[in-house]
């Protein structure tokens, strides 16, 4: 089973709202990722968690706040977003984080379609 | 850092024919090359990958080839079917432990 689940599927929020995206995997993977994907573009890496610790932050604005409560769950807390933040937010997981000469398959969830009004 | 170029951006093939998508990468240290298929409204799905110690890998109708010297890798889909219509992304590992994606190829299978 290579399933990563994400909730909600769709989210519409105003610029003053606070909302959270949730991601879950039960494959025993120790690395989890958040990506942002704009229409007709490839996914762009935002954050990487390895063993529940933040290991990569791709200079993402502080209005996006990731959290990894345990090895199966990954959250993305959203606050004071801008309309340009509207996108598909993808979660992915892999056995371990890519490191040096060893890369591991990343499996993606279906994404949350976020619209900021 | 790593840079991945992908061609073509759009590809239309007759059902039953073969489709080939090509990618090049810049960093000779990259050693892992996954391919993802993304259907409308869905997340990317890993369909095949290849590591730098292998020149070719096949899984039923899809195959990937890697030329390390030229820094090229390609996806081949044979006997294309309507359900192969999607956007395909190639990717490469990078020195700073990330996966770098190509810009994608929109594949249309014509009836």
PDB file of C-alpha atoms in Angstrom:
ATOM      1  CA  UNK A   1       0.000   0.000   0.000  1.00  0.00           C
ATOM      2  CA  UNK A   2       1.538   3.322  -1.095  1.00  0.00           C
ATOM      3  CA  UNK A   3      -1.290   5.608  -0.048  1.00  0.00           C
ATOM      4  CA  UNK A   4      -0.903   9.129   1.219  1.00  0.00           C
ATOM      5  CA  UNK A   5      -4.157  10.797   2.203  1.00  0.00           C
ATOM      6  CA  UNK A   6      -4.845  14.519   2.372  1.00  0.00           C
ATOM      7  CA  UNK A   7      -7.748  16.507   3.776  1.00  0.00           C
ATOM      8  CA  UNK A   8      -9.599  18.554   2.819  1.00  0.00           C
ATOM      9  CA  UNK A   9      -9.771  18.002  -0.952  1.00  0.00           C
ATOM     10  CA  UNK A  10     -10.809  21.608  -1.531  1.00  0.00           C
ATOM     11  CA  UNK A  11     -10.487  24.685   0.652  1.00  0.00           C
ATOM     12  CA  UNK A  12     -11.625  28.246   0.093  1.00  0.00           C
ATOM     13  CA  UNK A  13     -10.398  30.803   2.596  1.00  0.00           C
ATOM     14  CA  UNK A  14     -10.290  34.541   3.024  1.00  0.00           C
ATOM     15  CA  UNK A  15      -7.077  36.434   3.563  1.00  0.00           C
ATOM     16  CA  UNK A  16      -7.773  36.857   7.288  1.00  0.00           C
ATOM     17  CA  UNK A  17      -8.679  33.214   7.955  1.00  0.00           C
ATOM     18  CA  UNK A  18      -6.632  30.537   9.710  1.00  0.00           C
ATOM     19  CA  UNK A  19      -6.923  27.033   8.340  1.00  0.00           C
ATOM     20  CA  UNK A  20      -4.921  23.810   8.334  1.00  0.00           C
ATOM     21  CA  UNK A  21      -4.151  21.141   5.767  1.00  0.00           C
ATOM     22  CA  UNK A  22      -3.673  17.575   6.929  1.00  0.00           C
ATOM     23  CA  UNK A  23      -1.643  14.705   5.507  1.00  0.00           C
ATOM     24  CA  UNK A  24      -1.433  11.126   6.706  1.00  0.00           C
ATOM     25  CA  UNK A  25       0.525   8.016   5.726  1.00  0.00           C
ATOM     26  CA  UNK A  26       0.689   4.588   7.324  1.00  0.00           C
ATOM     27  CA  UNK A  27       3.582   3.135   5.339  1.00  0.00           C
ATOM     28  CA  UNK A  28       6.114   3.648   8.122  1.00  0.00           C
ATOM     29  CA  UNK A  29       7.843   6.354   6.094  1.00  0.00           C
ATOM     30  CA  UNK A  30      10.135   8.631   8.086  1.00  0.00           C
ATOM     31  CA  UNK A  31      10.326  11.535   5.626  1.00  0.00           C
ATOM     32  CA  UNK A  32       7.386  13.732   4.689  1.00  0.00           C
ATOM     33  CA  UNK A  33       7.177  16.674   2.316  1.00  0.00           C
ATOM     34  CA  UNK A  34       4.997  19.617   1.402  1.00  0.00           C
ATOM     35  CA  UNK A  35       4.948  20.807  -2.193  1.00  0.00           C
ATOM     36  CA  UNK A  36       3.066  23.635  -3.874  1.00  0.00           C
ATOM     37  CA  UNK A  37       1.886  23.218  -7.464  1.00  0.00           C
ATOM     38  CA  UNK A  38       0.527  26.027  -9.619  1.00  0.00           C
ATOM     39  CA  UNK A  39      -1.476  25.243 -12.750  1.00  0.00           C
ATOM     40  CA  UNK A  40       0.573  23.730 -15.586  1.00  0.00           C
ATOM     41  CA  UNK A  41       3.759  23.795 -13.490  1.00  0.00           C
ATOM     42  CA  UNK A  42       5.760  21.089 -11.720  1.00  0.00           C
ATOM     43  CA  UNK A  43       5.567  20.674  -7.945  1.00  0.00           C
ATOM     44  CA  UNK A  44       7.783  23.061  -5.968  1.00  0.00           C
ATOM     45  CA  UNK A  45       9.270  21.869  -2.704  1.00  0.00           C
ATOM     46  CA  UNK A  46       8.269  23.833   0.404  1.00  0.00           C
ATOM     47  CA  UNK A  47       9.286  21.767   3.456  1.00  0.00           C
ATOM     48  CA  UNK A  48      10.917  18.449   4.300  1.00  0.00           C
ATOM     49  CA  UNK A  49      10.531  16.615   7.591  1.00  0.00           C
ATOM     50  CA  UNK A  50      12.857  13.792   8.519  1.00  0.00           C
ATOM     51  CA  UNK A  51      12.144  11.761  11.647  1.00  0.00           C
ATOM     52  CA  UNK A  52       9.567  14.386  12.647  1.00  0.00           C
ATOM     53  CA  UNK A  53      12.117  17.201  12.536  1.00  0.00           C
ATOM     54  CA  UNK A  54      12.119  19.993   9.985  1.00  0.00           C
ATOM     55  CA  UNK A  55      15.173  19.500   7.790  1.00  0.00           C
ATOM     56  CA  UNK A  56      14.480  21.721   4.773  1.00  0.00           C
ATOM     57  CA  UNK A  57      12.555  24.996   4.550  1.00  0.00           C
ATOM     58  CA  UNK A  58      12.735  26.410   1.034  1.00  0.00           C
ATOM     59  CA  UNK A  59      12.493  30.020   2.254  1.00  0.00           C
ATOM     60  CA  UNK A  60       8.732  29.718   2.522  1.00  0.00           C
ATOM     61  CA  UNK A  61       6.898  32.787   3.939  1.00  0.00           C
ATOM     62  CA  UNK A  62       5.968  32.504   7.612  1.00  0.00           C
ATOM     63  CA  UNK A  63       2.258  32.577   6.773  1.00  0.00           C
ATOM     64  CA  UNK A  64       2.814  28.854   6.032  1.00  0.00           C
ATOM     65  CA  UNK A  65       3.662  26.937   9.197  1.00  0.00           C
ATOM     66  CA  UNK A  66       4.356  23.185   9.005  1.00  0.00           C
ATOM     67  CA  UNK A  67       3.982  20.759  11.871  1.00  0.00           C
ATOM     68  CA  UNK A  68       4.760  17.060  12.223  1.00  0.00           C
ATOM     69  CA  UNK A  69       2.964  15.794  15.362  1.00  0.00           C
ATOM     70  CA  UNK A  70       4.075  12.192  14.805  1.00  0.00           C
ATOM     71  CA  UNK A  71       5.638   9.977  12.179  1.00  0.00           C
ATOM     72  CA  UNK A  72       2.329   9.436  10.359  1.00  0.00           C
ATOM     73  CA  UNK A  73       0.927  12.958  10.333  1.00  0.00           C
ATOM     74  CA  UNK A  74       1.945  16.195   8.683  1.00  0.00           C
ATOM     75  CA  UNK A  75       0.041  19.462   8.956  1.00  0.00           C
ATOM     76  CA  UNK A  76       0.355  22.783   7.176  1.00  0.00           C
ATOM     77  CA  UNK A  77      -1.094  25.712   9.079  1.00  0.00           C
ATOM     78  CA  UNK A  78      -2.190  28.676   6.979  1.00  0.00           C
ATOM     79  CA  UNK A  79      -2.684  32.240   8.158  1.00  0.00           C
ATOM     80  CA  UNK A  80      -3.064  35.573   6.383  1.00  0.00           C
ATOM     81  CA  UNK A  81      -2.588  34.080   2.944  1.00  0.00           C
ATOM     82  CA  UNK A  82      -2.578  36.067  -0.285  1.00  0.00           C
ATOM     83  CA  UNK A  83      -4.550  35.321  -3.460  1.00  0.00           C
ATOM     84  CA  UNK A  84      -1.297  34.280  -5.166  1.00  0.00           C
ATOM     85  CA  UNK A  85      -1.029  31.445  -2.644  1.00  0.00           C
ATOM     86  CA  UNK A  86      -3.943  29.736  -4.406  1.00  0.00           C
ATOM     87  CA  UNK A  87      -2.589  26.421  -5.684  1.00  0.00           C
ATOM     88  CA  UNK A  88      -2.655  22.649  -5.276  1.00  0.00           C
ATOM     89  CA  UNK A  89      -0.821  21.695  -2.084  1.00  0.00           C
ATOM     90  CA  UNK A  90       0.696  18.242  -2.255  1.00  0.00           C
ATOM     91  CA  UNK A  91       1.999  16.076   0.525  1.00  0.00           C
ATOM     92  CA  UNK A  92       4.485  13.290  -0.162  1.00  0.00           C
ATOM     93  CA  UNK A  93       6.325  10.710   1.874  1.00  0.00           C
ATOM     94  CA  UNK A  94       9.325   8.448   1.435  1.00  0.00           C
ATOM     95  CA  UNK A  95      11.023   5.698   3.425  1.00  0.00           C
ATOM     96  CA  UNK A  96      13.737   8.110   4.397  1.00  0.00           C
ATOM     97  CA  UNK A  97      14.914  11.510   3.287  1.00  0.00           C
ATOM     98  CA  UNK A  98      17.191  11.563   0.270  1.00  0.00           C
ATOM     99  CA  UNK A  99      20.735  11.915   1.558  1.00  0.00           C
ATOM    100  CA  UNK A 100      24.033  11.872  -0.283  1.00  0.00           C
ATOM    101  CA  UNK A 101      24.156   8.949  -2.672  1.00  0.00           C
ATOM    102  CA  UNK A 102      20.868   7.379  -1.604  1.00  0.00           C
ATOM    103  CA  UNK A 103      17.483   8.473  -2.896  1.00  0.00           C
ATOM    104  CA  UNK A 104      14.145   6.970  -1.976  1.00  0.00           C
ATOM    105  CA  UNK A 105      10.874   6.871  -3.886  1.00  0.00           C
ATOM    106  CA  UNK A 106       8.489   9.674  -3.000  1.00  0.00           C
ATOM    107  CA  UNK A 107       4.761   8.937  -3.007  1.00  0.00           C
ATOM    108  CA  UNK A 108       2.325  11.795  -3.364  1.00  0.00           C
ATOM    109  CA  UNK A 109      -1.140  12.342  -1.977  1.00  0.00           C
ATOM    110  CA  UNK A 110      -4.035  13.664  -4.105  1.00  0.00           C
ATOM    111  CA  UNK A 111      -3.512  17.227  -2.907  1.00  0.00           C
ATOM    112  CA  UNK A 112      -5.649  19.992  -1.430  1.00  0.00           C
ATOM    113  CA  UNK A 113      -6.921  22.571  -3.932  1.00  0.00           C
ATOM    114  CA  UNK A 114      -6.647  25.886  -2.077  1.00  0.00           C
ATOM    115  CA  UNK A 115      -8.347  29.074  -3.201  1.00  0.00           C
ATOM    116  CA  UNK A 116      -7.621  32.314  -1.348  1.00  0.00           C
ATOM    117  CA  UNK A 117     -10.216  35.041  -1.868  1.00  0.00           C
TER     118      UNK A 117
ATOM    119  CA  UNK B   1      22.225  23.385  -8.624  1.00  0.00           C
ATOM    120  CA  UNK B   2      20.544  20.683 -10.652  1.00  0.00           C
ATOM    121  CA  UNK B   3      18.500  21.708 -13.697  1.00  0.00           C
ATOM    122  CA  UNK B   4      16.184  19.348 -15.581  1.00  0.00           C
ATOM    123  CA  UNK B   5      14.994  20.106 -19.108  1.00  0.00           C
ATOM    124  CA  UNK B   6      12.038  18.139 -20.527  1.00  0.00           C
ATOM    125  CA  UNK B   7      10.792  17.863 -24.123  1.00  0.00           C
ATOM    126  CA  UNK B   8       8.344  18.070 -25.712  1.00  0.00           C
ATOM    127  CA  UNK B   9       5.946  20.172 -23.670  1.00  0.00           C
ATOM    128  CA  UNK B  10       2.991  18.651 -25.551  1.00  0.00           C
ATOM    129  CA  UNK B  11       2.802  15.344 -27.406  1.00  0.00           C
ATOM    130  CA  UNK B  12      -0.095  13.867 -29.370  1.00  0.00           C
ATOM    131  CA  UNK B  13       0.071  10.255 -30.542  1.00  0.00           C
ATOM    132  CA  UNK B  14      -2.414   7.915 -32.153  1.00  0.00           C
ATOM    133  CA  UNK B  15      -3.785   5.223 -29.892  1.00  0.00           C
ATOM    134  CA  UNK B  16      -1.627   2.127 -30.229  1.00  0.00           C
ATOM    135  CA  UNK B  17       1.483   4.067 -31.262  1.00  0.00           C
ATOM    136  CA  UNK B  18       4.519   4.719 -29.063  1.00  0.00           C
ATOM    137  CA  UNK B  19       5.311   7.908 -27.135  1.00  0.00           C
ATOM    138  CA  UNK B  20       8.767   9.103 -26.142  1.00  0.00           C
ATOM    139  CA  UNK B  21       9.535  11.898 -23.675  1.00  0.00           C
ATOM    140  CA  UNK B  22      13.096  13.102 -23.231  1.00  0.00           C
ATOM    141  CA  UNK B  23      14.882  14.817 -20.360  1.00  0.00           C
ATOM    142  CA  UNK B  24      18.355  16.131 -19.751  1.00  0.00           C
ATOM    143  CA  UNK B  25      19.991  16.972 -16.448  1.00  0.00           C
ATOM    144  CA  UNK B  26      22.947  19.135 -15.567  1.00  0.00           C
ATOM    145  CA  UNK B  27      24.506  17.678 -12.417  1.00  0.00           C
ATOM    146  CA  UNK B  28      26.680  14.622 -13.038  1.00  0.00           C
ATOM    147  CA  UNK B  29      26.278  13.726  -9.331  1.00  0.00           C
ATOM    148  CA  UNK B  30      22.541  13.032  -9.762  1.00  0.00           C
ATOM    149  CA  UNK B  31      21.907   9.321  -9.386  1.00  0.00           C
ATOM    150  CA  UNK B  32      18.132   8.814  -9.173  1.00  0.00           C
ATOM    151  CA  UNK B  33      15.604   9.603 -11.906  1.00  0.00           C
ATOM    152  CA  UNK B  34      11.885   9.072 -11.221  1.00  0.00           C
ATOM    153  CA  UNK B  35       8.999   9.611 -13.624  1.00  0.00           C
ATOM    154  CA  UNK B  36       5.594  10.767 -12.470  1.00  0.00           C
ATOM    155  CA  UNK B  37       2.203  10.703 -14.186  1.00  0.00           C
ATOM    156  CA  UNK B  38      -0.348  13.291 -13.125  1.00  0.00           C
ATOM    157  CA  UNK B  39      -3.960  13.019 -14.190  1.00  0.00           C
ATOM    158  CA  UNK B  40      -6.338  15.937 -13.991  1.00  0.00           C
ATOM    159  CA  UNK B  41      -7.307  16.707 -10.395  1.00  0.00           C
ATOM    160  CA  UNK B  42      -4.915  14.150  -8.915  1.00  0.00           C
ATOM    161  CA  UNK B  43      -1.495  14.080  -7.321  1.00  0.00           C
ATOM    162  CA  UNK B  44       1.595  12.861  -9.206  1.00  0.00           C
ATOM    163  CA  UNK B  45       1.882   9.078  -9.355  1.00  0.00           C
ATOM    164  CA  UNK B  46       5.310   7.436  -9.468  1.00  0.00           C
ATOM    165  CA  UNK B  47       5.242   5.165 -12.528  1.00  0.00           C
ATOM    166  CA  UNK B  48       8.856   4.122 -12.944  1.00  0.00           C
ATOM    167  CA  UNK B  49      12.309   5.165 -11.800  1.00  0.00           C
ATOM    168  CA  UNK B  50      15.898   4.384 -12.662  1.00  0.00           C
ATOM    169  CA  UNK B  51      19.164   4.663 -10.769  1.00  0.00           C
ATOM    170  CA  UNK B  52      22.499   5.622 -12.222  1.00  0.00           C
ATOM    171  CA  UNK B  53      23.950   2.117 -12.043  1.00  0.00           C
ATOM    172  CA  UNK B  54      21.368   0.881 -14.576  1.00  0.00           C
ATOM    173  CA  UNK B  55      20.996   1.819 -18.258  1.00  0.00           C
ATOM    174  CA  UNK B  56      17.455   0.632 -18.871  1.00  0.00           C
ATOM    175  CA  UNK B  57      14.411  -0.489 -16.921  1.00  0.00           C
ATOM    176  CA  UNK B  58      11.107  -1.833 -18.179  1.00  0.00           C
ATOM    177  CA  UNK B  59       7.713  -2.381 -16.585  1.00  0.00           C
ATOM    178  CA  UNK B  60       5.095  -3.762 -18.975  1.00  0.00           C
ATOM    179  CA  UNK B  61       4.390  -1.014 -21.552  1.00  0.00           C
ATOM    180  CA  UNK B  62       6.682   1.605 -20.051  1.00  0.00           C
ATOM    181  CA  UNK B  63      10.458   1.731 -20.125  1.00  0.00           C
ATOM    182  CA  UNK B  64      13.081   4.241 -19.115  1.00  0.00           C
ATOM    183  CA  UNK B  65      16.588   4.597 -20.491  1.00  0.00           C
ATOM    184  CA  UNK B  66      19.497   6.491 -19.002  1.00  0.00           C
ATOM    185  CA  UNK B  67      22.644   7.748 -20.712  1.00  0.00           C
ATOM    186  CA  UNK B  68      24.918   9.008 -17.950  1.00  0.00           C
ATOM    187  CA  UNK B  69      27.605  10.214 -20.321  1.00  0.00           C
ATOM    188  CA  UNK B  70      25.208  12.452 -22.208  1.00  0.00           C
ATOM    189  CA  UNK B  71      23.098  13.184 -19.107  1.00  0.00           C
ATOM    190  CA  UNK B  72      19.943  12.125 -20.938  1.00  0.00           C
ATOM    191  CA  UNK B  73      17.080   9.963 -19.801  1.00  0.00           C
ATOM    192  CA  UNK B  74      13.881   9.063 -21.619  1.00  0.00           C
ATOM    193  CA  UNK B  75      10.460   7.547 -21.010  1.00  0.00           C
ATOM    194  CA  UNK B  76       9.035   5.198 -23.615  1.00  0.00           C
ATOM    195  CA  UNK B  77       5.376   4.155 -23.618  1.00  0.00           C
ATOM    196  CA  UNK B  78       4.404   1.478 -26.144  1.00  0.00           C
ATOM    197  CA  UNK B  79       0.924   0.495 -27.381  1.00  0.00           C
ATOM    198  CA  UNK B  80      -0.542   3.697 -25.975  1.00  0.00           C
ATOM    199  CA  UNK B  81      -4.072   3.631 -24.597  1.00  0.00           C
ATOM    200  CA  UNK B  82      -6.563   6.436 -23.809  1.00  0.00           C
ATOM    201  CA  UNK B  83      -5.798   6.121 -20.090  1.00  0.00           C
ATOM    202  CA  UNK B  84      -2.196   7.113 -20.804  1.00  0.00           C
ATOM    203  CA  UNK B  85      -3.396  10.685 -21.455  1.00  0.00           C
ATOM    204  CA  UNK B  86      -1.940  12.789 -18.632  1.00  0.00           C
ATOM    205  CA  UNK B  87       0.931  15.118 -17.746  1.00  0.00           C
ATOM    206  CA  UNK B  88       4.251  13.344 -17.269  1.00  0.00           C
ATOM    207  CA  UNK B  89       7.093  14.788 -15.190  1.00  0.00           C
ATOM    208  CA  UNK B  90      10.683  13.600 -15.195  1.00  0.00           C
ATOM    209  CA  UNK B  91      12.851  14.383 -12.196  1.00  0.00           C
ATOM    210  CA  UNK B  92      16.397  14.019 -10.920  1.00  0.00           C
ATOM    211  CA  UNK B  93      17.978  13.903  -7.511  1.00  0.00           C
ATOM    212  CA  UNK B  94      20.179  16.852  -6.592  1.00  0.00           C
ATOM    213  CA  UNK B  95      23.317  17.412  -4.549  1.00  0.00           C
ATOM    214  CA  UNK B  96      21.294  19.133  -1.824  1.00  0.00           C
ATOM    215  CA  UNK B  97      19.072  16.099  -1.335  1.00  0.00           C
ATOM    216  CA  UNK B  98      16.029  17.267  -3.256  1.00  0.00           C
ATOM    217  CA  UNK B  99      14.103  16.003  -6.280  1.00  0.00           C
ATOM    218  CA  UNK B 100      14.151  18.517  -9.152  1.00  0.00           C
ATOM    219  CA  UNK B 101      11.296  18.215 -11.648  1.00  0.00           C
ATOM    220  CA  UNK B 102      11.176  18.936 -15.351  1.00  0.00           C
ATOM    221  CA  UNK B 103       8.420  21.247 -16.588  1.00  0.00           C
ATOM    222  CA  UNK B 104       6.170  18.416 -17.705  1.00  0.00           C
ATOM    223  CA  UNK B 105       4.837  16.917 -20.938  1.00  0.00           C
ATOM    224  CA  UNK B 106       1.123  16.873 -21.685  1.00  0.00           C
ATOM    225  CA  UNK B 107       0.447  13.603 -23.528  1.00  0.00           C
ATOM    226  CA  UNK B 108      -2.723  13.298 -25.611  1.00  0.00           C
ATOM    227  CA  UNK B 109      -3.720   9.896 -26.948  1.00  0.00           C
ATOM    228  CA  UNK B 110      -5.830  10.360 -30.074  1.00  0.00           C
ATOM    229  CA  UNK B 111      -8.597   7.826 -30.856  1.00  0.00           C
TER     230      UNK B 111
END
